Coordinates of C-alpha atoms in Angstrom, one line a residue:
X1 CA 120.2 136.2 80.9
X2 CA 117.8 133.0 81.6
X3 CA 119.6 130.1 80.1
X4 CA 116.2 128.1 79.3
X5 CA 113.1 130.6 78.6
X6 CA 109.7 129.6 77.0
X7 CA 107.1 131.7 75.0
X8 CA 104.0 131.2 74.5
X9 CA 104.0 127.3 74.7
X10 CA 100.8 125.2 73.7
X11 CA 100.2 121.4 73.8
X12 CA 97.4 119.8 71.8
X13 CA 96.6 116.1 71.6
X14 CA 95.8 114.5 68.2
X15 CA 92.2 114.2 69.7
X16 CA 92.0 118.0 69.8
X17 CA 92.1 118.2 73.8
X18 CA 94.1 121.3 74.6
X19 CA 96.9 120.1 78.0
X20 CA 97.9 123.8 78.5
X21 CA 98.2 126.6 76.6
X22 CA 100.4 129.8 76.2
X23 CA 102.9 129.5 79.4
X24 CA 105.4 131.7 79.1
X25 CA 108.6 131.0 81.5
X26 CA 112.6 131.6 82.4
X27 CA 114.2 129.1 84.8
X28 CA 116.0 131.5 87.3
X29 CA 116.6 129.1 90.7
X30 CA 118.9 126.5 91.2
X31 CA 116.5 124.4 91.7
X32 CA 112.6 124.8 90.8
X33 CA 110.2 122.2 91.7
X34 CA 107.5 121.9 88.7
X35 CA 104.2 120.7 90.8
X36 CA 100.4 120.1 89.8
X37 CA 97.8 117.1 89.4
X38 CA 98.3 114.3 87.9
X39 CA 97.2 114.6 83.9
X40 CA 98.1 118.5 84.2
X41 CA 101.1 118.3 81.3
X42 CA 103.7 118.3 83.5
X43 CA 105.8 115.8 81.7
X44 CA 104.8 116.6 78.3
X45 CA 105.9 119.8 79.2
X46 CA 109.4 118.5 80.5
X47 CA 109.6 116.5 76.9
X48 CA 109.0 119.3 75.2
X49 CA 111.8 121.7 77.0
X50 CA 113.7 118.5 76.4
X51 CA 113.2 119.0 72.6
X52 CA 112.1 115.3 72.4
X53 CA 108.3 116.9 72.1
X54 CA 107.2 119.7 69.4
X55 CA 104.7 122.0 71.1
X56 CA 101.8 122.6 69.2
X57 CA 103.1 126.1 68.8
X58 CA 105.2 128.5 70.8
X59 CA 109.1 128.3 71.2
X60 CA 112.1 127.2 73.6
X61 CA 114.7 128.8 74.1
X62 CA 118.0 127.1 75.6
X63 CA 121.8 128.6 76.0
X64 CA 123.2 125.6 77.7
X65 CA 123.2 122.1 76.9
X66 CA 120.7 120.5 78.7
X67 CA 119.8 116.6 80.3
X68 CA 116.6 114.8 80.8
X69 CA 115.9 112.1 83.0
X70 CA 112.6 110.8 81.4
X71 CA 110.3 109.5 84.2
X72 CA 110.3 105.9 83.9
X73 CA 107.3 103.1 83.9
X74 CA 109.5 99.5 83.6
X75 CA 112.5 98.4 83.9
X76 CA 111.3 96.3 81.3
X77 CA 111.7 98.9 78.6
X78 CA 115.1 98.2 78.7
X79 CA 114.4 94.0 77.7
X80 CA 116.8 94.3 74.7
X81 CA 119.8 97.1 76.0
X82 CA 122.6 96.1 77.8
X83 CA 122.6 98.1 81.3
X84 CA 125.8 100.6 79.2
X85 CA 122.9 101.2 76.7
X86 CA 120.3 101.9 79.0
X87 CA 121.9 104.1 81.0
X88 CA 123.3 106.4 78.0
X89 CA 127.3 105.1 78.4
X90 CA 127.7 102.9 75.7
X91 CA 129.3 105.1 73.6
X92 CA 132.3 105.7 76.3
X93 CA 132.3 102.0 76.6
X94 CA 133.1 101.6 73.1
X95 CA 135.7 104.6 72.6
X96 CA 137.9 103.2 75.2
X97 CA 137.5 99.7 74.1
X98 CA 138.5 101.1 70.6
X99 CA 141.3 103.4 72.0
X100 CA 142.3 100.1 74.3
X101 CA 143.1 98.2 71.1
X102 CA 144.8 101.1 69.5
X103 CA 142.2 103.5 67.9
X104 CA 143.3 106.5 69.6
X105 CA 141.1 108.9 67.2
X106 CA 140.0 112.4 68.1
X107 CA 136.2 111.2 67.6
X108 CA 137.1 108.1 70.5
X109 CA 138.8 110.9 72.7
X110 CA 135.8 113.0 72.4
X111 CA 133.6 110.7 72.9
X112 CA 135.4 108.8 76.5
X113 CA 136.1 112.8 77.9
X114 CA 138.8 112.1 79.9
X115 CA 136.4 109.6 81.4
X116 CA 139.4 107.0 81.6
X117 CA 138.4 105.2 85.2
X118 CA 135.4 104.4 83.5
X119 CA 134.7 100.9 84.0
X120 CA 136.4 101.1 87.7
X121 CA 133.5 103.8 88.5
X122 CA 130.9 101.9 86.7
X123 CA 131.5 98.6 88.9
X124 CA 131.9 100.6 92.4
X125 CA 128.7 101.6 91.5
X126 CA 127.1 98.5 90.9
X127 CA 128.8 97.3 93.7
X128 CA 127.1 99.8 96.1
X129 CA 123.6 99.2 94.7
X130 CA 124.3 95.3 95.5
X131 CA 124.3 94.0 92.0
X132 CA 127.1 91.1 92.7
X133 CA 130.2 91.8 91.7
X134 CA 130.8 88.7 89.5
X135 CA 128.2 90.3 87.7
X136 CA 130.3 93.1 86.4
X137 CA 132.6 90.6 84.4
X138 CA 129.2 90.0 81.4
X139 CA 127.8 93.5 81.8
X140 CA 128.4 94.4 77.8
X141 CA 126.4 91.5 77.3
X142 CA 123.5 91.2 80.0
X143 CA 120.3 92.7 79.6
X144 CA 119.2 95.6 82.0
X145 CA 116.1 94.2 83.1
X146 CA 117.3 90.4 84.1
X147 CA 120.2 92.2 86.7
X148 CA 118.1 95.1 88.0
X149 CA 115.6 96.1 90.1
X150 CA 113.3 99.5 89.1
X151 CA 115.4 101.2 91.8
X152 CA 118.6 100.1 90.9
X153 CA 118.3 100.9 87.5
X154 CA 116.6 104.3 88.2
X155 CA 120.2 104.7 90.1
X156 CA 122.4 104.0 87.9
X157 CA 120.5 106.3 84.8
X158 CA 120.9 109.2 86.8
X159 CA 124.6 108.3 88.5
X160 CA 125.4 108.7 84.6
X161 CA 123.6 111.5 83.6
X162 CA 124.8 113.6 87.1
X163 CA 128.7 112.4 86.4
X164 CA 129.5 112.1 83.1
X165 CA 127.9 114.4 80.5
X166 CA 129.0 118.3 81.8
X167 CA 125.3 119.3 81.5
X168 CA 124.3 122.8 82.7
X169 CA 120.6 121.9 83.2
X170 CA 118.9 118.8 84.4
X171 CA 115.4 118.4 83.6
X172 CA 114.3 115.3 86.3
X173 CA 111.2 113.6 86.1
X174 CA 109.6 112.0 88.7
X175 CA 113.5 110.7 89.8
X176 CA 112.5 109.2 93.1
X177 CA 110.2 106.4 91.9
X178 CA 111.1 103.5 92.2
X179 CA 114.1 104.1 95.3
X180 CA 114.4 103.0 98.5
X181 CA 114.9 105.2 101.6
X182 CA 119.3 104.9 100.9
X183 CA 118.4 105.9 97.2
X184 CA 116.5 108.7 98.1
X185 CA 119.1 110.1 100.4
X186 CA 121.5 109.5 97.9
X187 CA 119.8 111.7 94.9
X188 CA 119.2 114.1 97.3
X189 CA 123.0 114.7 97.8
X190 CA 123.8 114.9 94.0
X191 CA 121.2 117.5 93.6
X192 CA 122.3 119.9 96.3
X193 CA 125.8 119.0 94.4
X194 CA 125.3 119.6 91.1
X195 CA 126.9 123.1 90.5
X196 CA 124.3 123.9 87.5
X197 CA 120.6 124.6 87.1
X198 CA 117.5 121.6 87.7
X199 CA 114.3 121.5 86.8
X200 CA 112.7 119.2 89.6
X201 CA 109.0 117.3 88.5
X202 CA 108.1 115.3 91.7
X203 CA 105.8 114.7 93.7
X204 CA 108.1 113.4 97.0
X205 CA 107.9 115.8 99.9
X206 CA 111.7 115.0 100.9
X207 CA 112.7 116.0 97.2
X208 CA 110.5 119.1 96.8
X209 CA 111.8 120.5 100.1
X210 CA 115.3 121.1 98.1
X211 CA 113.3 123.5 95.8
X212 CA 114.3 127.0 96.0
X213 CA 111.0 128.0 94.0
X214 CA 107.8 126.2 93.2
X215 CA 106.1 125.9 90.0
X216 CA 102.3 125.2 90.0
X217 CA 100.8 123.8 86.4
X218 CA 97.2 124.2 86.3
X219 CA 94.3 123.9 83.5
X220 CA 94.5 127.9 84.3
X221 CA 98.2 128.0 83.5
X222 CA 101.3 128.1 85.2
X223 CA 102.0 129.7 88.5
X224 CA 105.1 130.3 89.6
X225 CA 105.9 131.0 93.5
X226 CA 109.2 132.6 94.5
X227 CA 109.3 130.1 97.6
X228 CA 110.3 127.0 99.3
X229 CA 107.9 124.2 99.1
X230 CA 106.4 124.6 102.5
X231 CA 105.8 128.4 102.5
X232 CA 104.1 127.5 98.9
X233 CA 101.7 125.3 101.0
X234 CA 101.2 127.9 103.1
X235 CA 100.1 130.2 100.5
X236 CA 98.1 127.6 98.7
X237 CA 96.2 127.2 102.2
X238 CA 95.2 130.7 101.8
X239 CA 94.6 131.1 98.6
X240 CA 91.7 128.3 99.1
X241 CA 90.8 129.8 101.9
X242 CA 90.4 133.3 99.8
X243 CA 88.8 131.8 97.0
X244 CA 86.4 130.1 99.1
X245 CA 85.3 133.5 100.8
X246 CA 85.4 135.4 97.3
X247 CA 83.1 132.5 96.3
X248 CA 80.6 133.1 99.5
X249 CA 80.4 137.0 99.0
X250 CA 79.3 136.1 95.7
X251 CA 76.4 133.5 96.8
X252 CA 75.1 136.1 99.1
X253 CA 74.9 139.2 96.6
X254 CA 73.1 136.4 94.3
X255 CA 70.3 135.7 97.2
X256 CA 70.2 139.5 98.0
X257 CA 69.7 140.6 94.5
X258 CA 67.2 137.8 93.8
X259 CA 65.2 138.7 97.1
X260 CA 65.4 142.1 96.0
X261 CA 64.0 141.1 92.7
X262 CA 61.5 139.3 94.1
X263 CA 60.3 142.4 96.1
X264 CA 60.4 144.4 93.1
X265 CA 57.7 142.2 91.4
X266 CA 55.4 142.2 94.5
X267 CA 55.7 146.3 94.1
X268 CA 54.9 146.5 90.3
X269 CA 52.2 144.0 90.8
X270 CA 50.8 146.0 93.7
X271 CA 51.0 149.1 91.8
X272 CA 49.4 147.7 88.7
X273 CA 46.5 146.4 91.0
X274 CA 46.1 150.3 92.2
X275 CA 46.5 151.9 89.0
X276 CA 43.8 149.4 87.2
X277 CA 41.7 150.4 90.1
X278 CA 42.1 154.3 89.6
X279 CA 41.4 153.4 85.7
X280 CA 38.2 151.3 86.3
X281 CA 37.1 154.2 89.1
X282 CA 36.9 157.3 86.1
X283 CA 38.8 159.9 89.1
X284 CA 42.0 160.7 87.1
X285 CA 41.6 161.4 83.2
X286 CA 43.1 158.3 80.4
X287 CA 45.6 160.4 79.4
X288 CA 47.1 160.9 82.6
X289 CA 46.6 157.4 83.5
X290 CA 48.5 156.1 80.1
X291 CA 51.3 158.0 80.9
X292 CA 51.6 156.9 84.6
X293 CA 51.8 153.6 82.7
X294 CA 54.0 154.4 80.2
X295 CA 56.2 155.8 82.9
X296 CA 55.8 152.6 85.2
X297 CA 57.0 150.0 82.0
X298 CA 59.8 152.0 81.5
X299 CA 61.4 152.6 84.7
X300 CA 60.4 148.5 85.4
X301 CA 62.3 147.6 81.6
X302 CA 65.3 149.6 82.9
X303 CA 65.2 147.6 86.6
X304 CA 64.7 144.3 84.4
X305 CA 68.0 145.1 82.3
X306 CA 70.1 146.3 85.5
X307 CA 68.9 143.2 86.9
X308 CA 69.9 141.2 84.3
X309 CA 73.2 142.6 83.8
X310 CA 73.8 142.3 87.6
X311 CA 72.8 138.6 87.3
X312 CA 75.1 138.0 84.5
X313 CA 78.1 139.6 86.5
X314 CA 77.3 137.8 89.7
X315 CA 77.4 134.1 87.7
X316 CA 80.4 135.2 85.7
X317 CA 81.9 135.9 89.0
X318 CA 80.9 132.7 90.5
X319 CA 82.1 129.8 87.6
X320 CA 85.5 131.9 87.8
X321 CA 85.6 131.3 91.3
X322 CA 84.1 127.5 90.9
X323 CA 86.8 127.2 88.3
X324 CA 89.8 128.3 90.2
X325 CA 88.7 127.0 93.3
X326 CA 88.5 123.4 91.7
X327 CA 92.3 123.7 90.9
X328 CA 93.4 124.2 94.7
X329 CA 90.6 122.7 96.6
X330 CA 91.2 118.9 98.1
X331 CA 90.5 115.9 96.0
X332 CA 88.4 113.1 96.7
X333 CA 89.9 109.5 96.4
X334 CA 87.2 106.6 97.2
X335 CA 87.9 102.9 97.4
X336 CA 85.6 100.3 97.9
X337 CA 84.5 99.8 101.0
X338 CA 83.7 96.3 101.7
X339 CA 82.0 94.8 105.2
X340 CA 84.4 94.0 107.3
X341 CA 86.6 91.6 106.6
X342 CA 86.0 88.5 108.3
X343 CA 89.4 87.5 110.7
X344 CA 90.9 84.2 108.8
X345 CA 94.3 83.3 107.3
X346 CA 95.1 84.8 103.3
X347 CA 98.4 83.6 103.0
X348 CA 101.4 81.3 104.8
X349 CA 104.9 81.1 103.9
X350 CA 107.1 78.3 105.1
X351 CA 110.4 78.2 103.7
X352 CA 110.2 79.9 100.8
X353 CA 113.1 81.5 99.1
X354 CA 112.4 83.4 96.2
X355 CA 113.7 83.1 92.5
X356 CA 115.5 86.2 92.7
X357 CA 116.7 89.1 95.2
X358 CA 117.3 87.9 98.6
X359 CA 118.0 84.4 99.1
X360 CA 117.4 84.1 102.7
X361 CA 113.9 81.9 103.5
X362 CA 111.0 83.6 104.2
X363 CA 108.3 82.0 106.6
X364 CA 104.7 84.4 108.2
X365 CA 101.2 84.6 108.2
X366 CA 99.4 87.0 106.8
X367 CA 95.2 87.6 107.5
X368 CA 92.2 88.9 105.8
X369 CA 92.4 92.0 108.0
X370 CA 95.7 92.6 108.0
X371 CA 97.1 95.8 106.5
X372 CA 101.0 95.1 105.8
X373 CA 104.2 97.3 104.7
X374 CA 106.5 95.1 102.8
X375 CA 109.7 96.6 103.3
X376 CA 113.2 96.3 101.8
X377 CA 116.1 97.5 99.7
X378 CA 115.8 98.3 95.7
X379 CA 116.9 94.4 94.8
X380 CA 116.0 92.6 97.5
X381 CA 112.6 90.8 95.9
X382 CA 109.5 93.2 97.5
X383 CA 108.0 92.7 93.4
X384 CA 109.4 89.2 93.1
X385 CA 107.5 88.5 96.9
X386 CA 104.0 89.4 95.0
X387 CA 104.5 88.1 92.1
X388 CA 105.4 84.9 93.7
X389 CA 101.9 85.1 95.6
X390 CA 100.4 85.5 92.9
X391 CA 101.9 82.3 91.1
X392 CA 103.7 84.5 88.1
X393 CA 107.2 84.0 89.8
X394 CA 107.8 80.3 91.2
X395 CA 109.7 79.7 94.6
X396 CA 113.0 78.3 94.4
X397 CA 111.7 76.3 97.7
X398 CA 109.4 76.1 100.4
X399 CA 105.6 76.1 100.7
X400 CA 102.8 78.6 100.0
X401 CA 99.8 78.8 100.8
X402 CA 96.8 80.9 99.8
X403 CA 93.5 81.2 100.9
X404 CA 91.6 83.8 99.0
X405 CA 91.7 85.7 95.7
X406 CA 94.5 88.1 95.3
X407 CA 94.7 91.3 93.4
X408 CA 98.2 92.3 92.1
X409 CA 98.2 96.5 91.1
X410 CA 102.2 96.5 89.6
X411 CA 103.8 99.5 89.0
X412 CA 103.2 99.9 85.3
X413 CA 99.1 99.1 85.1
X414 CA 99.4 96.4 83.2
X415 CA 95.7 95.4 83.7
X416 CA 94.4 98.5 82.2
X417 CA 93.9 98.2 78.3
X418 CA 94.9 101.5 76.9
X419 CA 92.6 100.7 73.7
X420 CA 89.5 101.3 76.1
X421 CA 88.4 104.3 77.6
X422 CA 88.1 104.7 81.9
X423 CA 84.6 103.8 81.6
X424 CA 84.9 100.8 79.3
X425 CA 87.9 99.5 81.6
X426 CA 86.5 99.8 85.2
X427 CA 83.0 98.1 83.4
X428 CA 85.0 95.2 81.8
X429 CA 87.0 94.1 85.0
X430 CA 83.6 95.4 87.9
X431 CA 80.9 93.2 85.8
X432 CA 78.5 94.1 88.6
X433 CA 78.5 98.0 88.7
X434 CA 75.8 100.0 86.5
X435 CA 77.2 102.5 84.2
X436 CA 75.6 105.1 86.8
X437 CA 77.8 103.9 89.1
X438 CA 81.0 103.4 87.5
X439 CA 80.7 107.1 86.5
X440 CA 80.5 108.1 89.9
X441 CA 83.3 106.0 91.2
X442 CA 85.3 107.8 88.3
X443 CA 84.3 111.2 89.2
X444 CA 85.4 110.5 93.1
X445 CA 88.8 110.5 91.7
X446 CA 88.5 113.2 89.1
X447 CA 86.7 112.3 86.1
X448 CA 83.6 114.1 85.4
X449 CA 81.6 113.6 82.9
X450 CA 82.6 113.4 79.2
X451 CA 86.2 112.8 81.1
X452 CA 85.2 108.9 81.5
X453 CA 85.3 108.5 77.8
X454 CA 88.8 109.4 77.8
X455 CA 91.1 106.6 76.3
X456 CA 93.6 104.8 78.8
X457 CA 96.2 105.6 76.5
X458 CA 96.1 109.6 76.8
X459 CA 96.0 109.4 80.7
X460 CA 98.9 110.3 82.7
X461 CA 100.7 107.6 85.1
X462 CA 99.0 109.5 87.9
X463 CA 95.5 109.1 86.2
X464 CA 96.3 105.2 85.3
X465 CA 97.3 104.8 89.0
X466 CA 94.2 106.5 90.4
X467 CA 91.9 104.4 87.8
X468 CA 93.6 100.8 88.7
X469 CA 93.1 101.8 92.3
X470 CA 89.5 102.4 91.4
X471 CA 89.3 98.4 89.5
X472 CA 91.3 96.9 91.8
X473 CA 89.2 97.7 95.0
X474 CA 85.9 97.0 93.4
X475 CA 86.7 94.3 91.5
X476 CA 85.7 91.3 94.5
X477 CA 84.3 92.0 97.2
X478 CA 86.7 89.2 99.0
X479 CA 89.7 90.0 97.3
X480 CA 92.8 91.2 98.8
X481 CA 94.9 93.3 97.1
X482 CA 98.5 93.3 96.6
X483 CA 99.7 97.0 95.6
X484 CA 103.4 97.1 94.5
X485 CA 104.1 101.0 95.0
X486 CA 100.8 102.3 94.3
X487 CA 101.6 106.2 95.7
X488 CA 104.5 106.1 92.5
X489 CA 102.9 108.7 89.8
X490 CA 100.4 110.1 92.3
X491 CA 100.2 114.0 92.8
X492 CA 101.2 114.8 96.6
X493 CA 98.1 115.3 97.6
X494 CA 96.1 111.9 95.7
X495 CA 98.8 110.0 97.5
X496 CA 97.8 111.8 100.8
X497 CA 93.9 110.6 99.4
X498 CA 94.8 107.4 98.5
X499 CA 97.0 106.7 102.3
X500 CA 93.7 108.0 104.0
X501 CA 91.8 106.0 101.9
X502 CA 93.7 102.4 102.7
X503 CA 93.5 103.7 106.2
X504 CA 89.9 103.5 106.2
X505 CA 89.8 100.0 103.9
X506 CA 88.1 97.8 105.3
X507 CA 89.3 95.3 103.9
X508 CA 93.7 93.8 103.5
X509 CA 96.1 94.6 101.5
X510 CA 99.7 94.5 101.5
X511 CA 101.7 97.3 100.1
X512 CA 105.1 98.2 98.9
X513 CA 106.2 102.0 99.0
X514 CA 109.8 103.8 99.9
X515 CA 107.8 107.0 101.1
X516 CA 107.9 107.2 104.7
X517 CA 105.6 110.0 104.5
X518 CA 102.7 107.7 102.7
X519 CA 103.6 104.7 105.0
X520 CA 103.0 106.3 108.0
X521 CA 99.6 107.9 107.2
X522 CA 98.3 104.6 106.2
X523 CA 98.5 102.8 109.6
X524 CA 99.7 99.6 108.8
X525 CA 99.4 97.0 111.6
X526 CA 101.8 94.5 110.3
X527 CA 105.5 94.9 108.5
X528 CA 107.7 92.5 106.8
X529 CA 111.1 93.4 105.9
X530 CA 113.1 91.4 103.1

């Protein structure tokens, strides 16, 4: 029997919009990738298995105990939590402080598990995700955000929640933003280990390929294919391709049935014109003429209704098509695109060695054209480097230089006001658009229509991603943007978009990202490695 099974699960926002509605599941595979656009309910859904959400109605079902990694915006969430509360071990901590001073209670036993290396395990951690070691000596004092990096502590929450709490089922979501290339590796190897049953949310080709089966969340529902991730491609490739001819056959009957209709009026009108003749001419007596008519009126009432009925299936036939086909078919994803960026120097470092992460000086030249990968380990200083650029972050030493307005996109939008709607926050920051424009640059990325009035607040972190994309590369036409892991939050395919689309920028940027995958199709002409 399924250990975690769902029936009939709906999710409602307070605003009355419906996120899905009746899905009805059992978690079978080892490992089952849960995939769809961003904004689809994907990690409402996860809370929701998680029991840290109530669905609107519908029920749960779970036979096991059960984990959730809770995708994670900033590090900075964890501002007043030592790193043993933030990652979940505090309460080990404590028993075997207790039970080292001589509490040696069944609740402090229970609580440490046998876990008596504890602290020796904690700080060979640490150790291996480079947070010094004479850090170690403070850690049930510091603060988790002034010793790690997003990717370090993304680490460490799940190091704890794979190796210390005997789950059965792991619910991860979005796990692999925020790590670098060793980090990635390194969560792939505990999921292929982990002896029990995972629930996978992602959107990281390297992660999704250790699915066994593929979930799809749609606004149709939830589709579940019995297959690795790249045969589900495949058969998402088809299905488009299926639904695309389903969709023609249907255009075609429309044009044949309205030139058919159109042929049938010529006909009536032609045989109206005759009969009025006949009338007007005395040859054939009224009484068979009226019933000719009566005849004609009713066989053309009986076309008109088959007709109509025809119609009515044929359009039926088509927005079901339109519909489904708008849940598979590519995206669009459209940034700004400036005139070409004249050739002159943005930025020159000489000397500089930043506040924190890697204390070795930094010294390039970057241009206006220039489209750079800034590479490094979780901890190194890649968010410290723009934020630095930016002035937010002073240099220990050296000299900076900056030539023209920068645009800093951080990993947690914190220039989109969640009190506003899309419309109202791409309008505040890009003074110049018209309100018919703005609500086409929203609609390139997915919001249609009433969709722009949406508050920032109920928008996924796909959807904030894809809308400070939007602000930041209209907001100046001379500005050059400084995007601190931009594909994090995206949907495989936006981030596929969104690397096409900085392809094609004209203008520079530089950008931070641990996806090989994203890098690559972007081009870049320049990296720097900290």
């Amino acid at each position: 029997m399924p250990q975690l099974q769902a029936f009939n699960l709906c999710y409602q926002h307070g605003n009355g919009d419906v996120v899905f509605n009746d899905l009805s599941f059992s978690l079978t595979a080892k490992v089952t990738a849960l995939v769809g656009r961003n904004g689809c309910g994907k990690s409402i859904l996860a809370s929701i298995l998680a029991k840290q959400k109530k669905p609107s109605s519908g029920t749960v079902v779970c036979n096991s105990t059960l984990g959730f990694y809770e995708q994670m915006d900033d590090v900075n969430q964890a501002d007043n939590l030592t790193i043993a509360e933030a990652i979940g071990l505090e309460s080990m901590f404590n028993a075997l402080e207790a039970i080292n001073q001589g509490q040696v209670t069944e609740q402090n036993l229970t609580l440490l598990e046998d876990n008596w290396d504890l602290p020796e395990r904690f700080k060979a951690e640490l150790l291996r995700l480079g947070v010094k070691s004479t850090d170690t000596e403070i850690l049930s004092d510091c603060k988790a955000s002034k010793y790690l990096s997003g990717g370090q502590f993304s680490q460490l929450k799940l190091w704890a929640l794979f190796n210390f709490f005997n789950h059965d089922i792991l619910i991860l979501d979005e796990p692999s933003n925020h790590l670098d290339a060793h980090g990635k590796r390194w969560l792939i190897e505990q999921i292929n280990k982990f002896k029990g049953q995972i629930l996978l949310i992602s959107h990281d080709q390297e992660l999704l390929e250790q699915a066994h089966e593929i979930w799809e969340l749609t606004t149709l529902g939830l589709t579940q294919y019995g297959t690795c991730f790249s045969q589900y491609q495949s058969q998402k490739q088809k299905q488009v391709a299926a639904l695309a001819n389903k969709l023609n056959h249907v255009v075609k009957q429309q044009t044949i049935l309205k030139a058919a209709e159109q042929l049938q009026q010529q006909k009536t009108l032609k045989r109206a014109a005759q009969g009025a003749a006949l009338r007007k001419s005395g040859s054939q007596p009224k009484v068979l003429m009226d019933a000719k008519k009566d005849k004609a009126s009713a066989n053309l009432s009986s076309q008109s209704k088959n007709t109509a009925k025809r119609e009515g299936m044929l359009n039926s036939n088509k927005q079901k098509f339109l519909s489904q086909l708008e849940q598979v078919k590519a995206q669009q994803f459209y940034l700004s695109q400036k005139d070409e960026a004249k050739h002159h120097k943005v930025l020159s470092l000489d000397n500089v060695v930043l506040a924190y992460g890697a204390q070795k000086s930094l010294t390039f030249q970057v241009y206006s054209d220039d489209k750079v990968h800034l590479a490094g380990a979780n901890g190194a200083g890649k968010s410290t480097l723009l934020k630095t650029l930016i002035g937010e972050i002073p240099a220990k030493v050296g000299e900076l230089y900056c030539n023209q307005a920068l645009y800093y996109l951080d990993q947690h939008f914190t220039l989109i006001n969640n009190e506003l709607t899309m419309l109202e926050n791409l309008m505040t920051y890009c003074k110049d658009l018209s309100q018919s424009t703005a609500r086409t640059l929203l609609a390139s990325i997915g919001f249609r229509k009433d969709a722009v009035f949406k508050h920032a607040a109920f928008l996924s972190g796909g959807e904030k991603m894809k809308l400070a994309m939007c602000i930041v590369s209209n907001i100046e036409s001379t500005a050059f943007l400084l995007l601190d892991e931009p594909d994090n939050h995206l949907d495989f395919e936006s981030k596929q978009l969104l690397a096409k689309s900085l392809q094609d920028f004209k203008g520079g940027f530089i950008v931070v990202s641990h996806d090989k995958y994203f890098v690559e199709s972007i081009e870049c002409n320049k990296i720097i490695v900290i």
